[in-house]
Short mmCIF file of C-alpha atoms in Angstrom, two decimals:
data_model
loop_
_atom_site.label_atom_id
_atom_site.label_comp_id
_atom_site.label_asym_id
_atom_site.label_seq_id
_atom_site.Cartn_x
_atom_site.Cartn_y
_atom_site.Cartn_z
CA UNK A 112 -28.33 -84.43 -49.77
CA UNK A 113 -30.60 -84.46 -46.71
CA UNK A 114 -27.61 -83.09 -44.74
CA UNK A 115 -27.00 -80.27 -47.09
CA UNK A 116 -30.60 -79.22 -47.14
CA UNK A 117 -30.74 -79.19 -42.93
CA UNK A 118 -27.41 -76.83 -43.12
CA UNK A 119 -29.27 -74.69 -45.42
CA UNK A 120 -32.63 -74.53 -43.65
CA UNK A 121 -30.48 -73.72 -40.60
CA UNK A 122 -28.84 -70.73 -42.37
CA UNK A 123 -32.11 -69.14 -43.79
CA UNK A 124 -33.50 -69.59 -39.71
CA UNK A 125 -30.07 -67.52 -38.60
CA UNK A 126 -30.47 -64.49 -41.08
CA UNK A 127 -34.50 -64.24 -40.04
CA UNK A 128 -34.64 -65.25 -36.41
CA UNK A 129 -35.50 -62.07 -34.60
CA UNK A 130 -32.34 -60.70 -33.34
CA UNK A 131 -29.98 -62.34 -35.44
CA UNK A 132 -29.28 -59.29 -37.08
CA UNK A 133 -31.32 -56.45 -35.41
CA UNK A 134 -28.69 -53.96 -34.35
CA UNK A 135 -27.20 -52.63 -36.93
CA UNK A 136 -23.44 -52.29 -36.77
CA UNK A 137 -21.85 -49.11 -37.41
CA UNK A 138 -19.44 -48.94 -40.55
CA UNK A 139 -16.21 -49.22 -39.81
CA UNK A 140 -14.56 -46.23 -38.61
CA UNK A 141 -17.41 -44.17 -38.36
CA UNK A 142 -18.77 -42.03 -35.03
CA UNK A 143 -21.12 -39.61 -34.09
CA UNK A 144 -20.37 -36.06 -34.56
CA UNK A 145 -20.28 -34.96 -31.02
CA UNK A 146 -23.05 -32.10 -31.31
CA UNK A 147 -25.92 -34.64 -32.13
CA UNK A 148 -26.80 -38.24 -30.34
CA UNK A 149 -28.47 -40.73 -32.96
CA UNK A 150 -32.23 -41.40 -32.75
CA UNK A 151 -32.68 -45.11 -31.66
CA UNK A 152 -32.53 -48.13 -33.73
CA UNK A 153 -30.61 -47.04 -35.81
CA UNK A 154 -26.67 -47.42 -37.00
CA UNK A 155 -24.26 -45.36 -39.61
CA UNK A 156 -24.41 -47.24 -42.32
CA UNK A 157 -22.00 -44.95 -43.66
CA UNK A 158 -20.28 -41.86 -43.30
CA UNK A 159 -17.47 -39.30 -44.65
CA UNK A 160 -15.19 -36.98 -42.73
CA UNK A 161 -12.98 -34.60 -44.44
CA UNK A 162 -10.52 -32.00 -42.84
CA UNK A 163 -11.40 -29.39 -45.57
CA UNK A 164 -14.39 -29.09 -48.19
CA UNK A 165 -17.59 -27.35 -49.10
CA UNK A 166 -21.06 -27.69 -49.00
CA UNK A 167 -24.44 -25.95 -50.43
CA UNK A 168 -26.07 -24.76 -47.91
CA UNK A 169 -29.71 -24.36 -48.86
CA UNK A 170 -30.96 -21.15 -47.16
CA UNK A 171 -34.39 -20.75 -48.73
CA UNK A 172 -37.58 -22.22 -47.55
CA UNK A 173 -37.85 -24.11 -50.58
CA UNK A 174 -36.78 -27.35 -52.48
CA UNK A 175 -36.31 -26.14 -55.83
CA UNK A 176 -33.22 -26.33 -57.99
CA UNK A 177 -32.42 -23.05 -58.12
CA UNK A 178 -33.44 -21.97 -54.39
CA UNK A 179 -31.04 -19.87 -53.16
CA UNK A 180 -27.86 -21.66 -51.41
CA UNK A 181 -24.69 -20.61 -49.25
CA UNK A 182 -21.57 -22.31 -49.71
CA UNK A 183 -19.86 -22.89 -46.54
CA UNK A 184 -16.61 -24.14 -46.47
CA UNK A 185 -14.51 -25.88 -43.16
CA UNK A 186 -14.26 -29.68 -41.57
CA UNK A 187 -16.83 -31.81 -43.29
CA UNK A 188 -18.84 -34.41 -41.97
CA UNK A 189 -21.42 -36.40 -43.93
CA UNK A 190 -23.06 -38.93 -42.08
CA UNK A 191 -26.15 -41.84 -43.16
CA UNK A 192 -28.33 -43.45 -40.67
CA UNK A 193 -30.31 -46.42 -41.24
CA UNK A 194 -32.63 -48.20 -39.59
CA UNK A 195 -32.01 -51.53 -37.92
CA UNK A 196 -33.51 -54.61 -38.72
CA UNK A 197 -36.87 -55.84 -37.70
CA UNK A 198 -38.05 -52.23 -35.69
CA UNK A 199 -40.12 -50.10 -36.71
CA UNK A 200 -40.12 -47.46 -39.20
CA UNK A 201 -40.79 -44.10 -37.71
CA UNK A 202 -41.56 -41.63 -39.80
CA UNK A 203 -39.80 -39.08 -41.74
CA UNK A 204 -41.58 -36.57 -39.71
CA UNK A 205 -40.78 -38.08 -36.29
CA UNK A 206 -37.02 -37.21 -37.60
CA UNK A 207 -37.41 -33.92 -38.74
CA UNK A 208 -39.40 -32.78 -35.20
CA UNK A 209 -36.75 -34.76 -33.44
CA UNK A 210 -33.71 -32.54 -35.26
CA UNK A 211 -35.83 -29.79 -34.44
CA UNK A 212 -35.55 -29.84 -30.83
CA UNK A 213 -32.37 -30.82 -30.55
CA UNK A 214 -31.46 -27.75 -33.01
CA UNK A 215 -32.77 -26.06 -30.15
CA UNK A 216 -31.76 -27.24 -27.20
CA UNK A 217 -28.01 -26.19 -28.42
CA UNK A 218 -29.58 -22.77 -29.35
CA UNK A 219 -28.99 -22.82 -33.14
CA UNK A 220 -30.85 -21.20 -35.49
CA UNK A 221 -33.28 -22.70 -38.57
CA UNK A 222 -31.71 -21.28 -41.47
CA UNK A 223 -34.06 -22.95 -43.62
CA UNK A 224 -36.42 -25.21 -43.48
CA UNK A 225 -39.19 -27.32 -46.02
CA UNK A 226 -41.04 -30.11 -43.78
CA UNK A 227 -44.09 -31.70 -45.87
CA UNK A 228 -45.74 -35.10 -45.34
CA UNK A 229 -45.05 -36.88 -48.32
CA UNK A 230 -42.03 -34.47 -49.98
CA UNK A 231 -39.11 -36.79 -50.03
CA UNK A 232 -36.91 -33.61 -50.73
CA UNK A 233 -37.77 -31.72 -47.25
CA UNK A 234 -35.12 -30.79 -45.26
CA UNK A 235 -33.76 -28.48 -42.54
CA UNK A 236 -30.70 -26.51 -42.59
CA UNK A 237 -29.26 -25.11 -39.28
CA UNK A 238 -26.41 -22.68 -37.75
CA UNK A 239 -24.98 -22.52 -34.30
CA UNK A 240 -21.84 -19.88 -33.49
CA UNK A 241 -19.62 -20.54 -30.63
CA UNK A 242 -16.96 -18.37 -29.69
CA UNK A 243 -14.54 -18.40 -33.70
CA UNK A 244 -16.77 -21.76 -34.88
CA UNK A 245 -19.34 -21.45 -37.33
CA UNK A 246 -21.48 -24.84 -37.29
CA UNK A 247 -23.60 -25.54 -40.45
CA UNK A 248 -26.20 -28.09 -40.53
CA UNK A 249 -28.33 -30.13 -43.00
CA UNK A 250 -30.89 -32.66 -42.57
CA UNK A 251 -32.89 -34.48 -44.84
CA UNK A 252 -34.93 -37.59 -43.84
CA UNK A 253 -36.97 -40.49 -45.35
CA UNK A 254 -38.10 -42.70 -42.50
CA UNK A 255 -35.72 -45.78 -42.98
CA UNK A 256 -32.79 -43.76 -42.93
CA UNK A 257 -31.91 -40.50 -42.37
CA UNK A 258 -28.61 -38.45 -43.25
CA UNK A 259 -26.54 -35.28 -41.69
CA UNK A 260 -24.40 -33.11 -43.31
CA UNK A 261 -22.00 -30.94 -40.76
CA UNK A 262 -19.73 -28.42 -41.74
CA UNK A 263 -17.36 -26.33 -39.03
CA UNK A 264 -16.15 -23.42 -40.54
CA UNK A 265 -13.63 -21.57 -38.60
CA UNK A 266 -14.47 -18.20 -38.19
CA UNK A 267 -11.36 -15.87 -38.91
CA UNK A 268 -10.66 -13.39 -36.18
CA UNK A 269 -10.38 -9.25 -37.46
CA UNK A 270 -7.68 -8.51 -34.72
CA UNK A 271 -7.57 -4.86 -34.98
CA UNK A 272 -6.58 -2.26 -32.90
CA UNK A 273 -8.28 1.41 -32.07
CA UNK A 274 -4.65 2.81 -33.41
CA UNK A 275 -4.84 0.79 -36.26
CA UNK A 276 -8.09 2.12 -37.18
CA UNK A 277 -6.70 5.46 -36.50
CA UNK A 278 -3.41 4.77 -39.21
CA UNK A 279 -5.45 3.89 -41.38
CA UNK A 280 -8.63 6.52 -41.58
CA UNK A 281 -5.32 9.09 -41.82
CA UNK A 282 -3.40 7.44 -44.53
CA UNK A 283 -6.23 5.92 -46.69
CA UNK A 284 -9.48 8.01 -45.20
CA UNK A 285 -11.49 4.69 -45.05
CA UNK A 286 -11.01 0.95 -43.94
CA UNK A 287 -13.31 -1.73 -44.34
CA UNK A 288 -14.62 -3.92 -41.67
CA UNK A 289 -16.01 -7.50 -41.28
CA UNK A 290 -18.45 -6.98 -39.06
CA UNK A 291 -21.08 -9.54 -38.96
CA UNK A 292 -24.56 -10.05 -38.91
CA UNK A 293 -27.72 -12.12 -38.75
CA UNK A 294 -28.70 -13.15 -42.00
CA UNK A 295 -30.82 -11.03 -44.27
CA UNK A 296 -30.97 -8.44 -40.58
CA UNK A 297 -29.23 -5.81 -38.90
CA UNK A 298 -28.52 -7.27 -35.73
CA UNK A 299 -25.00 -7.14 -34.88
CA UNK A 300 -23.69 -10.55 -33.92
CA UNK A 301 -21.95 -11.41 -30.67
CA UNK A 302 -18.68 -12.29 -31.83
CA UNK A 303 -18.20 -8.55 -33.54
CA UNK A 304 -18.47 -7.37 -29.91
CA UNK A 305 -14.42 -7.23 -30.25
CA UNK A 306 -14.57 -4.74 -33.86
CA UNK A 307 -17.29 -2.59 -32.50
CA UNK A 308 -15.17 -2.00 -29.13
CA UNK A 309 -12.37 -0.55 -31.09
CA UNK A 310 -14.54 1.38 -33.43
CA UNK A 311 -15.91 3.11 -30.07
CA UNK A 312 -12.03 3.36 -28.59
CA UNK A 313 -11.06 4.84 -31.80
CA UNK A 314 -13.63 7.75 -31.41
CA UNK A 315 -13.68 8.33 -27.82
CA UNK A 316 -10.03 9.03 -28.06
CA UNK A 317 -10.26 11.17 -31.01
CA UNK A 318 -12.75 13.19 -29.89
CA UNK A 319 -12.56 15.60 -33.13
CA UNK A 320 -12.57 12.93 -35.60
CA UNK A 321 -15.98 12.63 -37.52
CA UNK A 322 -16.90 9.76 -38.94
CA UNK A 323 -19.20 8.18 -41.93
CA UNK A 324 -20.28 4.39 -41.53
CA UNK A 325 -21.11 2.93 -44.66
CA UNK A 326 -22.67 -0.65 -45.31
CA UNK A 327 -22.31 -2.49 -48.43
CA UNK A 328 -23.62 -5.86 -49.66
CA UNK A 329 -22.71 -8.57 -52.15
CA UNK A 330 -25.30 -9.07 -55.68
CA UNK A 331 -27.51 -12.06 -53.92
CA UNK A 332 -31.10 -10.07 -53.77
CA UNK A 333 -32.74 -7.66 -55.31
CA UNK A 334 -30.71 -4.05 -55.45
CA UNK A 335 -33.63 -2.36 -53.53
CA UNK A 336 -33.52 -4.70 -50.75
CA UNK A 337 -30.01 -4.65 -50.67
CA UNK A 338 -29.51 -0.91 -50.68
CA UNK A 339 -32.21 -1.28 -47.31
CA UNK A 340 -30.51 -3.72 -45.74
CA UNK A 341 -27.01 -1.90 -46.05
CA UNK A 342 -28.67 1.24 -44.97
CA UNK A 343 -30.06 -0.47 -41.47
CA UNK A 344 -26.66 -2.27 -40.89
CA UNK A 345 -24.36 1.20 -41.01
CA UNK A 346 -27.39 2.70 -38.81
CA UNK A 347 -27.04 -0.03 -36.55
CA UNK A 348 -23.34 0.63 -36.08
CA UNK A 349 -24.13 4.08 -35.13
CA UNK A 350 -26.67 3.31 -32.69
CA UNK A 351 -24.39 1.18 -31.51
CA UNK A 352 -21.36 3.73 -30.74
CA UNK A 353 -24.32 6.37 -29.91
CA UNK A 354 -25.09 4.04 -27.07
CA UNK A 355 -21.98 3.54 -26.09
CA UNK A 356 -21.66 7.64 -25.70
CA UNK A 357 -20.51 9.09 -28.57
CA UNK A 358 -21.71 11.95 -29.76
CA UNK A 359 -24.89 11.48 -32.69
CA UNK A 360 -23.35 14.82 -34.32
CA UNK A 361 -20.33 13.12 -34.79
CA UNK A 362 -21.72 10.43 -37.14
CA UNK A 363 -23.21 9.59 -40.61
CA UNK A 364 -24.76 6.50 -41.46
CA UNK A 365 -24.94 5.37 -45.70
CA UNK A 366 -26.24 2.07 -47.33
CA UNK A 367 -24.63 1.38 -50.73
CA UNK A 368 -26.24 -1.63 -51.36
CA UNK A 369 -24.55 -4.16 -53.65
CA UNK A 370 -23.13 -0.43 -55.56
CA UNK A 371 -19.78 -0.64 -54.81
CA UNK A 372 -18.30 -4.02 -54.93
CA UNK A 373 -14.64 -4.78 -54.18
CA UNK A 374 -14.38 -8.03 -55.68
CA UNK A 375 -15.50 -10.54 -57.96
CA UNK A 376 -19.58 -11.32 -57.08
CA UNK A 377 -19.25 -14.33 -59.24
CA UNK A 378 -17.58 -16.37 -56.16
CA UNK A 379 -18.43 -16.66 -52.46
CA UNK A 380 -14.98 -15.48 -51.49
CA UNK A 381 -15.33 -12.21 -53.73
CA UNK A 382 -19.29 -11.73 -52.03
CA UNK A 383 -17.83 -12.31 -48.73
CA UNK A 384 -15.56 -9.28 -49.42
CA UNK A 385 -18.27 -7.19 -50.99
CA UNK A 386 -20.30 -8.11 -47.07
CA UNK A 387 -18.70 -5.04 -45.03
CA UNK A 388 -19.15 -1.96 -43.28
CA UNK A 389 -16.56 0.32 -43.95
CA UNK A 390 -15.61 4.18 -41.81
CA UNK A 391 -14.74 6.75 -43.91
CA UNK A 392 -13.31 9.68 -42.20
CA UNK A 393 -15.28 12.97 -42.97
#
């Protein structure tokens, strides 16, 4: 009996004794996503990788239920950090401030954001575009653990051609474009460069061809902001081609708004549709 009670003295000094278990050990098969280095002491305690699912993006600075969301589909990554043993807890602020920088250091943008001492429902939500990738990111923290949720989306590429255009403002007297923008803006992203190129080719080599640029928008919003925001997107196409050199007297500009849908508002694919900028030929 003494014997027995030695062995199991021994074993509680083993799983206390400082060290004996304070670096965590990652769960099996689990890494890093490559865009973001772990915050020390700490190990995945677990973690999910998919090749093809969808997230809710929350893109409203706020943490109720029915705050507005994005769904985002691509590669999905979910992954949980906790703390290892016997260090201490930082705190669930210390996380958030640390995601915050390095949000920035790889030039993304804060989608949306709710950071509050004491609101164990905070969380960031962030977006980085390189080249056709489409990074989504979402944070949420406590203090002994904190977890990331990564989704790539691959952005599809509108390979279209100045002569297509062309075919197609003669046969149909419109086509729709995906050109994209900065959420809830009119700035024209970077990687529409390519579409707004052709749109120019297409009209400095048709010099008689007049044109009407027309933005649309899916159902999310109010009708009056949408019918704004569609307006400054089809004007920002213009001043885009105007700067290029073509003539102003050449073009209209038109919001619609969420008017004139295409497809089904009810689903993201069928909003992501209703999203365009379309020329119609005058």
């Amino acid at each position: 009996m003494k014997t027995l009670n030695c062995l199991w003295i021994l074993g509680l000094l083993l799983m206390h004794s400082p060290g004996a278990n304070a670096q965590g050990t990652d769960a099996e098969g689990c890494n890093d996503h490559p865009m973001f280095n772990r915050m020390k002491n700490f190990h995945i305690g677990e973690c999910t990788l998919k090749e093809f699912d969808a997230f809710m993006f929350p893109v409203q600075n706020s943490t109720a239920e029915n705050c507005k969301k994005q769904s985002v589909e691509g590669k999905y990554y979910y992954i949980n950090y906790q703390l290892d043993e016997g260090v201490q807890e930082p705190s669930a602020l210390q996380i958030f401030r640390n995601f915050e920088n390095a949000l920035t250091q790889i030039k993304a943008t804060i989608v949306a954001k709710v950071v509050e001492n004491m609101n164990s429902s905070s969380f960031i939500t962030g977006k980085v575009t390189r080249a056709n990738m489409e990074t989504w990111i979402y944070i949420t923290a406590t203090g002994y653990d904190y977890q990331v949720t990564i989704v790539e989306k691959q952005l599809m590429e509108q390979v279209i051609q100045a002569s297509e255009m062309l075919t197609a403002l003669n046969n149909s007297g419109f086509i729709a474009l995906n050109i994209l923008f900065d959420t809830g803006k009119s700035t024209i992203k970077s990687e529409s460069q390519g579409i707004i190129d052709q749109v120019f080719d297409l009209l400095k080599t048709n010099p008689t061809i007049k044109v009407s640029i027309e933005g649309h928008t899916d159902n999310v919003g109010t009708p009056e902001s949408n019918k704004t925001l569609s307006e400054a997107r089809a004007k920002a196409v213009v001043d885009a081609m105007v700067a290029k050199g073509i003539d102003k007297s050449r073009l209209l500009s038109k919001g619609w708004g969420q008017d004139k849908p295409i497809a089904d508002n009810r689903t993201e694919e069928g909003r992501a549709k209703n999203r365009r900028v379309e020329i119609v030929k005058l």
